Short mmCIF file of C-alpha atoms in Angstrom, two decimals:
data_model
loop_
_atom_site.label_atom_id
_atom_site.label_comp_id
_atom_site.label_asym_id
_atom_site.label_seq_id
_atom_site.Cartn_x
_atom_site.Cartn_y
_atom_site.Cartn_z
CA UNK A 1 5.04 7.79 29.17
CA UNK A 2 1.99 5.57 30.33
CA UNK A 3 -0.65 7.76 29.87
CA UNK A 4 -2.09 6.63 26.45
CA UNK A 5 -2.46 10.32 24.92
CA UNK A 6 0.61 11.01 26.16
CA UNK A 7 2.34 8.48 24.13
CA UNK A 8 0.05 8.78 21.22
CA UNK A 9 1.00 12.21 20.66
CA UNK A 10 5.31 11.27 21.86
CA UNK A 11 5.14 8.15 19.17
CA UNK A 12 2.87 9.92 16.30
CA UNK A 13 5.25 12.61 15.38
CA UNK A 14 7.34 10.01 13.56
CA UNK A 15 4.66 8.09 11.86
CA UNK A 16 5.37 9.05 8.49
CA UNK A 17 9.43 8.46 8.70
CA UNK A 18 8.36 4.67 10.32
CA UNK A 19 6.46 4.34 7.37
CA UNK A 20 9.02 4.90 4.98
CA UNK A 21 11.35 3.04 6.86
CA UNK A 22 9.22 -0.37 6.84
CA UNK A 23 8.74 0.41 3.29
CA UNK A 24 12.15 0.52 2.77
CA UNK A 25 12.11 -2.94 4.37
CA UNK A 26 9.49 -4.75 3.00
CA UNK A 27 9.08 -2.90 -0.57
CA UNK A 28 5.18 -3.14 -0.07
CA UNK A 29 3.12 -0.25 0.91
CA UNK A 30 0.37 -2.44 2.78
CA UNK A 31 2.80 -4.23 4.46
CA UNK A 32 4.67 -1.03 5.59
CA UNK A 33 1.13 0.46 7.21
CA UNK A 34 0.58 -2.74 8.83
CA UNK A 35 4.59 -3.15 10.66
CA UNK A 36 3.77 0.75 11.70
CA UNK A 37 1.00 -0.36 13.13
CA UNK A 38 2.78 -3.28 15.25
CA UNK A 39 6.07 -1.33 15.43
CA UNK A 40 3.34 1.74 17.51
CA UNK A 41 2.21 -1.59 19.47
CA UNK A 42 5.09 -3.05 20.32
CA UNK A 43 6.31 0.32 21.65
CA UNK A 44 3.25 0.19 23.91
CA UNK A 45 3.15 -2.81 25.28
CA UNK A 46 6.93 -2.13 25.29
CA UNK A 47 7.37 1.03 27.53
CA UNK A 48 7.65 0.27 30.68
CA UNK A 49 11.16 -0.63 29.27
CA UNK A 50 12.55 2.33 27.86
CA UNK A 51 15.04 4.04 29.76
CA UNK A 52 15.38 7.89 27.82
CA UNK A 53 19.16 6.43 27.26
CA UNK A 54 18.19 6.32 23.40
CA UNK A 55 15.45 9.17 22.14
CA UNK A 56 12.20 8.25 21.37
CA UNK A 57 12.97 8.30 17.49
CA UNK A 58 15.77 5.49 17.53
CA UNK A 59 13.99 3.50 20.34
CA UNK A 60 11.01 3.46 17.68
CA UNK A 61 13.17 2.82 14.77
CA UNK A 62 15.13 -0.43 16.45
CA UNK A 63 11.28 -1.83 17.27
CA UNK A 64 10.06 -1.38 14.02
CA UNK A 65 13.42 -2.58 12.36
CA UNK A 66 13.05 -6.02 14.30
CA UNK A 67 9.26 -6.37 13.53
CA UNK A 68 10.08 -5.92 9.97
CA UNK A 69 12.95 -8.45 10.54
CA UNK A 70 10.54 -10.66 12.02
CA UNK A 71 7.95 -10.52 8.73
CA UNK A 72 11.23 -11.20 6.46
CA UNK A 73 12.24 -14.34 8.21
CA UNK A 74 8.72 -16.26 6.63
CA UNK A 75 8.12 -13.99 3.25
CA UNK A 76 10.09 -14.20 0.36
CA UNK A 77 11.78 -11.38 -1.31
CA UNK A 78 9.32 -9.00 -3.06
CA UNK A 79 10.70 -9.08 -7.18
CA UNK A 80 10.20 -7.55 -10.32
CA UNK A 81 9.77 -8.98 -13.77
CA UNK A 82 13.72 -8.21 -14.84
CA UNK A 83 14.57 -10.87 -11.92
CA UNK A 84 12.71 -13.38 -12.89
CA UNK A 85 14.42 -14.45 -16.06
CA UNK A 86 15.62 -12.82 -19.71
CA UNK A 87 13.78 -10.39 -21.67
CA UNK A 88 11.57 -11.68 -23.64
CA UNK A 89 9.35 -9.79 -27.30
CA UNK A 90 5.92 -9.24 -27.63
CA UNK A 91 3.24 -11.86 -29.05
CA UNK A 92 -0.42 -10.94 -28.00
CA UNK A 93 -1.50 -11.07 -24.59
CA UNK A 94 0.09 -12.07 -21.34
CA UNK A 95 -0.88 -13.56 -18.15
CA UNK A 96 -0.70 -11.84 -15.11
CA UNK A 97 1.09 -13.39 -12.30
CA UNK A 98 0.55 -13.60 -8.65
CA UNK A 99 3.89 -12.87 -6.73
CA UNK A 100 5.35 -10.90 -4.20
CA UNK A 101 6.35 -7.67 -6.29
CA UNK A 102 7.74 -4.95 -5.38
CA UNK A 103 5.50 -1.72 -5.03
CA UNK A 104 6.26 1.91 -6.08
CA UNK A 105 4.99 5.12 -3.28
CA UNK A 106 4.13 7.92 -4.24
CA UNK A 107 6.27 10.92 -3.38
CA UNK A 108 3.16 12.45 -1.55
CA UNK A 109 4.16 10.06 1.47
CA UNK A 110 7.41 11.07 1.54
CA UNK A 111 6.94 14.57 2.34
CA UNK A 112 7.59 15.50 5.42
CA UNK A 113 9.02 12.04 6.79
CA UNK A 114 12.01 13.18 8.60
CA UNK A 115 13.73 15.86 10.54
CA UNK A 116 16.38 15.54 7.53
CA UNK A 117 15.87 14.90 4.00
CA UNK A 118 18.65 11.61 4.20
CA UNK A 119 15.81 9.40 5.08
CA UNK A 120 13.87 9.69 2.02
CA UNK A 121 16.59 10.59 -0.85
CA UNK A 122 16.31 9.71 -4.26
CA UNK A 123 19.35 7.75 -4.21
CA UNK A 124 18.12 5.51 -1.31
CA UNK A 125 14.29 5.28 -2.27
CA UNK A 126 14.48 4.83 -5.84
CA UNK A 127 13.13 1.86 -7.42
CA UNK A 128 16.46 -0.03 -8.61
CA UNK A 129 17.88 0.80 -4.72
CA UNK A 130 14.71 -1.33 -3.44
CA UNK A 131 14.99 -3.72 -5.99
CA UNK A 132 18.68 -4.10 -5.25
CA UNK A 133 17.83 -4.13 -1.50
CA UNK A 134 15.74 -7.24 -1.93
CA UNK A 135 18.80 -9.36 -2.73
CA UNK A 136 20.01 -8.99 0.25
CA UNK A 137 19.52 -11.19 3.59
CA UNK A 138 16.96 -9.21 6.15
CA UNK A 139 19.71 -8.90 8.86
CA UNK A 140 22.05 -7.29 5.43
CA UNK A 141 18.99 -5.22 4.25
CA UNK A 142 18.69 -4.12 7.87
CA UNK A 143 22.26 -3.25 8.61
CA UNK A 144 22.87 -1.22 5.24
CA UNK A 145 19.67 0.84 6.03
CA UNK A 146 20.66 2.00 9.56
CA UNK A 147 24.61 2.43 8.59
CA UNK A 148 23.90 3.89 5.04
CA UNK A 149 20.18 5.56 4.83
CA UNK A 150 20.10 6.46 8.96
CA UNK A 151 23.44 7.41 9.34
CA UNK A 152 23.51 5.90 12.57
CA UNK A 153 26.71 4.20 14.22
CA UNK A 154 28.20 0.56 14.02
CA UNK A 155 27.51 0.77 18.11
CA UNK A 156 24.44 1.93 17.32
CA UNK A 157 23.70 -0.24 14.38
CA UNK A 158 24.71 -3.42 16.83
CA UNK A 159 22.32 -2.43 19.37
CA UNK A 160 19.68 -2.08 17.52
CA UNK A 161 20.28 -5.65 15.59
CA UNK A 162 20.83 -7.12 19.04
CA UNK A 163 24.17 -8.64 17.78
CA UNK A 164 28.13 -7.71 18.13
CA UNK A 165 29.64 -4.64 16.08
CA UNK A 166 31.89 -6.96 14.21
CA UNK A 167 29.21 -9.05 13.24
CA UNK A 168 26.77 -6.12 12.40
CA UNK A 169 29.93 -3.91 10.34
CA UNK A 170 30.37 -7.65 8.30
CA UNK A 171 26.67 -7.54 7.31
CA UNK A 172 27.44 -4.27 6.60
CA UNK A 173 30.31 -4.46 4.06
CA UNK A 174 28.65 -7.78 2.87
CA UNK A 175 25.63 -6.07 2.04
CA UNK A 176 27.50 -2.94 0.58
CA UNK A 177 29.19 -5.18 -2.04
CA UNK A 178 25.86 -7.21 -3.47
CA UNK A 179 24.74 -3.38 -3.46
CA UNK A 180 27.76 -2.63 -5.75
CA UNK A 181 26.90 -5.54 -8.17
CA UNK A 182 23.20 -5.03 -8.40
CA UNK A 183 22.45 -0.84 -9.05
CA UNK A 184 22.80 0.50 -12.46
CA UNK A 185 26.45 1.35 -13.31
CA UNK A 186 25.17 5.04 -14.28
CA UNK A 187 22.68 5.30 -11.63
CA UNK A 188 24.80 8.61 -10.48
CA UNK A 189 23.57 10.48 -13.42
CA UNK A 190 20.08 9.60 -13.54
CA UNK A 191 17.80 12.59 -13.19
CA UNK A 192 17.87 13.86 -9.12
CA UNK A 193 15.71 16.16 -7.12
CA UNK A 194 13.10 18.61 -8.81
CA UNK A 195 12.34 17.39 -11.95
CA UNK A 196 14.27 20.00 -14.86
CA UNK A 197 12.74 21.66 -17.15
CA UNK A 198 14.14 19.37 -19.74
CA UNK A 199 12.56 16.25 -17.49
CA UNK A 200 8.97 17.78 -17.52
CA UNK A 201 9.21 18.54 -21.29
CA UNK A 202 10.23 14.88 -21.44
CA UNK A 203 6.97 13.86 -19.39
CA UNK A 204 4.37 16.15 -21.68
CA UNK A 205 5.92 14.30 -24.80
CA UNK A 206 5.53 11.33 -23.72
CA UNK A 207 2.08 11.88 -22.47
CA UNK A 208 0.84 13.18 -26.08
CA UNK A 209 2.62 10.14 -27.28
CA UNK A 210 0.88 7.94 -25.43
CA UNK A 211 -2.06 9.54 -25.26
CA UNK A 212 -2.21 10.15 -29.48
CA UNK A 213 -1.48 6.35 -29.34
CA UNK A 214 1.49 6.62 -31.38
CA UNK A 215 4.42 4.25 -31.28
CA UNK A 216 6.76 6.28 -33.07
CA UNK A 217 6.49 9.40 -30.90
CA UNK A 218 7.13 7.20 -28.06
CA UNK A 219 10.07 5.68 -29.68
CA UNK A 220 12.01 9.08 -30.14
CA UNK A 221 12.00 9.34 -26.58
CA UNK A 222 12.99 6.04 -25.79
CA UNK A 223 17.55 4.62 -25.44
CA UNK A 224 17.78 2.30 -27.51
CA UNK A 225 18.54 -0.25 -24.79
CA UNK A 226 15.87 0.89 -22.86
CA UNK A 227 13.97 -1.66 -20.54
CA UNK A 228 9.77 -2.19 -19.86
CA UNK A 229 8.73 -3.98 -16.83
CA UNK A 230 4.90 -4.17 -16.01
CA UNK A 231 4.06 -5.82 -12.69
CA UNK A 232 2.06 -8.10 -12.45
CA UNK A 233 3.12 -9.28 -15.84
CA UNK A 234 6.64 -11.63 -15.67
CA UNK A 235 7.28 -10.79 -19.70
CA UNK A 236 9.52 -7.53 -19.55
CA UNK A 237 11.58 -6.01 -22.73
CA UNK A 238 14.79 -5.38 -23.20
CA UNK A 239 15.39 -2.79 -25.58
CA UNK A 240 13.31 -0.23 -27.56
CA UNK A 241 12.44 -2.17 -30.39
CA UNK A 242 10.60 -4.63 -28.63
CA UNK A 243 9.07 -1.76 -26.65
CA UNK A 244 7.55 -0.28 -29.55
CA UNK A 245 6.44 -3.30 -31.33
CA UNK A 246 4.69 -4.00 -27.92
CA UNK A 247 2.99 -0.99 -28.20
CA UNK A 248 2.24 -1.44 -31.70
CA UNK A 249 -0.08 -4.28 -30.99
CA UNK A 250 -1.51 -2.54 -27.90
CA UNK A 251 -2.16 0.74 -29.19
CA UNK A 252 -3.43 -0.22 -33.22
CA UNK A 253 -6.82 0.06 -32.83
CA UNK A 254 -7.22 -2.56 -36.04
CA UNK A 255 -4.90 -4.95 -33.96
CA UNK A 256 -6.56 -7.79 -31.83
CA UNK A 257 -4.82 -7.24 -29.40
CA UNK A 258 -5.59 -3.43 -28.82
CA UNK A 259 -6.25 -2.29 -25.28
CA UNK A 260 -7.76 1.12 -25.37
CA UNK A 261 -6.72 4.89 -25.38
CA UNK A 262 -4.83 6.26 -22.96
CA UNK A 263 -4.95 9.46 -20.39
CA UNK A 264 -2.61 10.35 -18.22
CA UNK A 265 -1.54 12.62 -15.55
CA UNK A 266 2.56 13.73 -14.50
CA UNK A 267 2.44 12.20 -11.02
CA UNK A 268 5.89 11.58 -8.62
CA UNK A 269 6.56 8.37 -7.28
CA UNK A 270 10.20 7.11 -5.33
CA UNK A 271 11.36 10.49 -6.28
CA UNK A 272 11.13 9.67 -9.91
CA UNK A 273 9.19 10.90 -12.56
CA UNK A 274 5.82 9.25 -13.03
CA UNK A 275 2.23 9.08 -15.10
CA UNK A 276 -0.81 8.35 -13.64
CA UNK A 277 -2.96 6.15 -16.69
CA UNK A 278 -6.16 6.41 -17.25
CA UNK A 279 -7.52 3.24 -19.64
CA UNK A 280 -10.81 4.00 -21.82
CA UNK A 281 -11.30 0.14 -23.40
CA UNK A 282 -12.93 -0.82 -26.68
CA UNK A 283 -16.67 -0.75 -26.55
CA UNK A 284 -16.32 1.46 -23.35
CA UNK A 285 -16.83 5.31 -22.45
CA UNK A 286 -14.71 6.21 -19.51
CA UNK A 287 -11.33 6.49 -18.67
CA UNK A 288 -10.63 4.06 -15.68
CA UNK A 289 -7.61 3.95 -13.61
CA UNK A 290 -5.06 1.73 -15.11
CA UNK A 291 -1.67 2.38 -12.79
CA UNK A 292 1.01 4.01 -12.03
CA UNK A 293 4.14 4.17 -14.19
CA UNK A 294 7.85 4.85 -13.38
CA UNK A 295 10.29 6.76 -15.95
CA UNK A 296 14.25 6.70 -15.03
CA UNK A 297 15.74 9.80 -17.65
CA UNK A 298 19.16 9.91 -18.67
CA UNK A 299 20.35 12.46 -20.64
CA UNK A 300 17.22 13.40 -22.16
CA UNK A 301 16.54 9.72 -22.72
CA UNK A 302 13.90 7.16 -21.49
CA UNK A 303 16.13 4.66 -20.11
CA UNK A 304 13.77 2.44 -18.33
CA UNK A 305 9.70 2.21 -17.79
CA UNK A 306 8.04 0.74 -14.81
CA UNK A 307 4.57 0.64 -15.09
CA UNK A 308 2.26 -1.34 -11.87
CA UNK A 309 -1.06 -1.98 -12.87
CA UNK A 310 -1.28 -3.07 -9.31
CA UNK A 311 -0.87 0.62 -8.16
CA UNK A 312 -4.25 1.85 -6.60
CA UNK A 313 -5.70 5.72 -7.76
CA UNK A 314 -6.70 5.82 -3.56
CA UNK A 315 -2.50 5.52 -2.97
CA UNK A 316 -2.06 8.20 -5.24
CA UNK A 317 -5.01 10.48 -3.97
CA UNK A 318 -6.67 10.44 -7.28
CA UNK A 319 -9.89 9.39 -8.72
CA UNK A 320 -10.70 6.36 -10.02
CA UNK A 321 -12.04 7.56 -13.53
CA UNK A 322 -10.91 10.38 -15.93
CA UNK A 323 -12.93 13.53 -15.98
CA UNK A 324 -14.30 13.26 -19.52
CA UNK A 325 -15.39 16.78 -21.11
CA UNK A 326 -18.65 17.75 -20.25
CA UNK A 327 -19.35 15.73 -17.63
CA UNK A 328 -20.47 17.64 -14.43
#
């Protein structure tokens, strides 16, 4: 393995399963390109020292788990608005705020990211999983990935943690219980796999809602304890109330505080439903990107809304303003 095509072409096979690996890790897209980057690095620089007694795949997995480890130990955990603090209700604008948050991928960059579809389930890629993944210590996070996502063994597991088994099976099972207390009690029937034909009905009505900026259309899709977060803002709601009057301000075109109209685009992200938004602002004549937002659906229902104005159209592979009608 030292010629450097050779091991270019051994190593880039599993790029895209690395990738969703460190994402799993970090819950940042740049910051899982950049540890596949070192993890591909270390390998080199690293293999003189492999020995064929592990394959290729789980050699590169164990370097890219510790570089990841390595980036945890002096970042804090990556958040999102509902950890910060309690709900809150709308009152004009809010300020953005500069923190680690939590990123959604799109479901583009899962494809095709492992032998086996285990690595990149909805169960175990979904935003509450990552968000519930960030409470926990990096050698935790790191255990419960290999064991529970990997399906590799506690030997295994050990080895590539450099620790004991019993030490790496009691990060395991302490890791499996702040799992237990963090997901969504009914996360088992949230909508999984190909989205129904009931979920993309969902999606065009909420598009024309949005779209026909009209509260109340958006409403009748909404639980009524459904939740709003919108990264980079800290201000999330709490229940579909103050959803709606949020959107009453935002959407009013006689209200100060209106932002636009709306366009938007079904789109896939953490193997959820999803809208790409397109933003056309008062006084201005294109749709611009806006973000990316996140839909969980429980029976027929709107349960929660993530939307990350963060989210860039170049991650999603789309363009960066709306093609308005007649434009060439």
């Amino acid at each position: 393995m030292g010629h450097a095509q050779d091991f270019e072409t051994l190593v880039e096979r599993h790029r895209r399963e690395i990738q969703v690996h460190c994402y799993r890790m970090l819950g940042s897209l740049a910051d899982a390109e950049d540890l596949t980057q070192e993890t591909f690095l270390r390998a080199w620089k690293g293999r003189a020292g492999f020995e064929g007694r592990a394959s290729v795949r789980t050699w590169l997995y164990r370097i890219a788990t510790n570089a990841c480890l390595d980036v945890l130990a002096r970042r804090p955990r990556r958040v999102l608005p509902d950890q910060l603090g309690p709900a809150g209700e709308p009152d004009g604008p809010i300020a953005a705020v500069d923190l680690p948050w939590l990123e959604p991928c799109p479901d583009r960059l899962l494809e095709g990211a492992a032998p086996d579809d285990a690595v990149v389930e909805r169960e175990t890629i979904e935003l509450a999983y990552l968000a519930a993944l960030q409470y926990l210590p990096p050698r935790q996070r790191a255990a419960l990935i290999l064991r529970d996502v990997l399906g590799w063994s506690a030997k295994e597991t050990a080895a590539g943690l450099e620790t004991s088994v019993a030490s790496a099976n009691s990060a395991l099972q302490r890791a499996r219980a702040t799992l237990r207390e963090r997901l969504p009690a009914r996360r088992a029937e949230w909508t999984v796999g190909e989205p129904s034909a009931e979920e993309t009905a969902l999606l065009k009505r909420f598009i024309a809602a949005y779209e026909d900026g009209d509260p109340a259309a958006v409403a009748r899709l909404l639980h009524e304890d459904a939740e709003a977060i919108m990264p980079p803002y800290p201000l999330w709601f709490g229940n579909r109330a103050s959803i709606v009057r949020a959107l009453s301000l935002s959407m009013d075109p006689a209200s100060p505080h209106c932002v636009g109209r709306f366009r938007m685009r079904p789109v896939r992200a953490n193997r959820q439903p999803a809208v790409a938004t397109y933003l056309r602002r008062p006084g201005e004549h294109e749709h611009r990107w806006f973000g990316v937002t996140l839909l969980t659906v429980e029976d027929g229902l709107i349960t929660a809304m993530a939307a990350f104005e963060s989210a860039t159209a170049a991650t999603w592979d789309l363009p960066e303003t709306w093609p308005e009608p007649g434009s060439a």
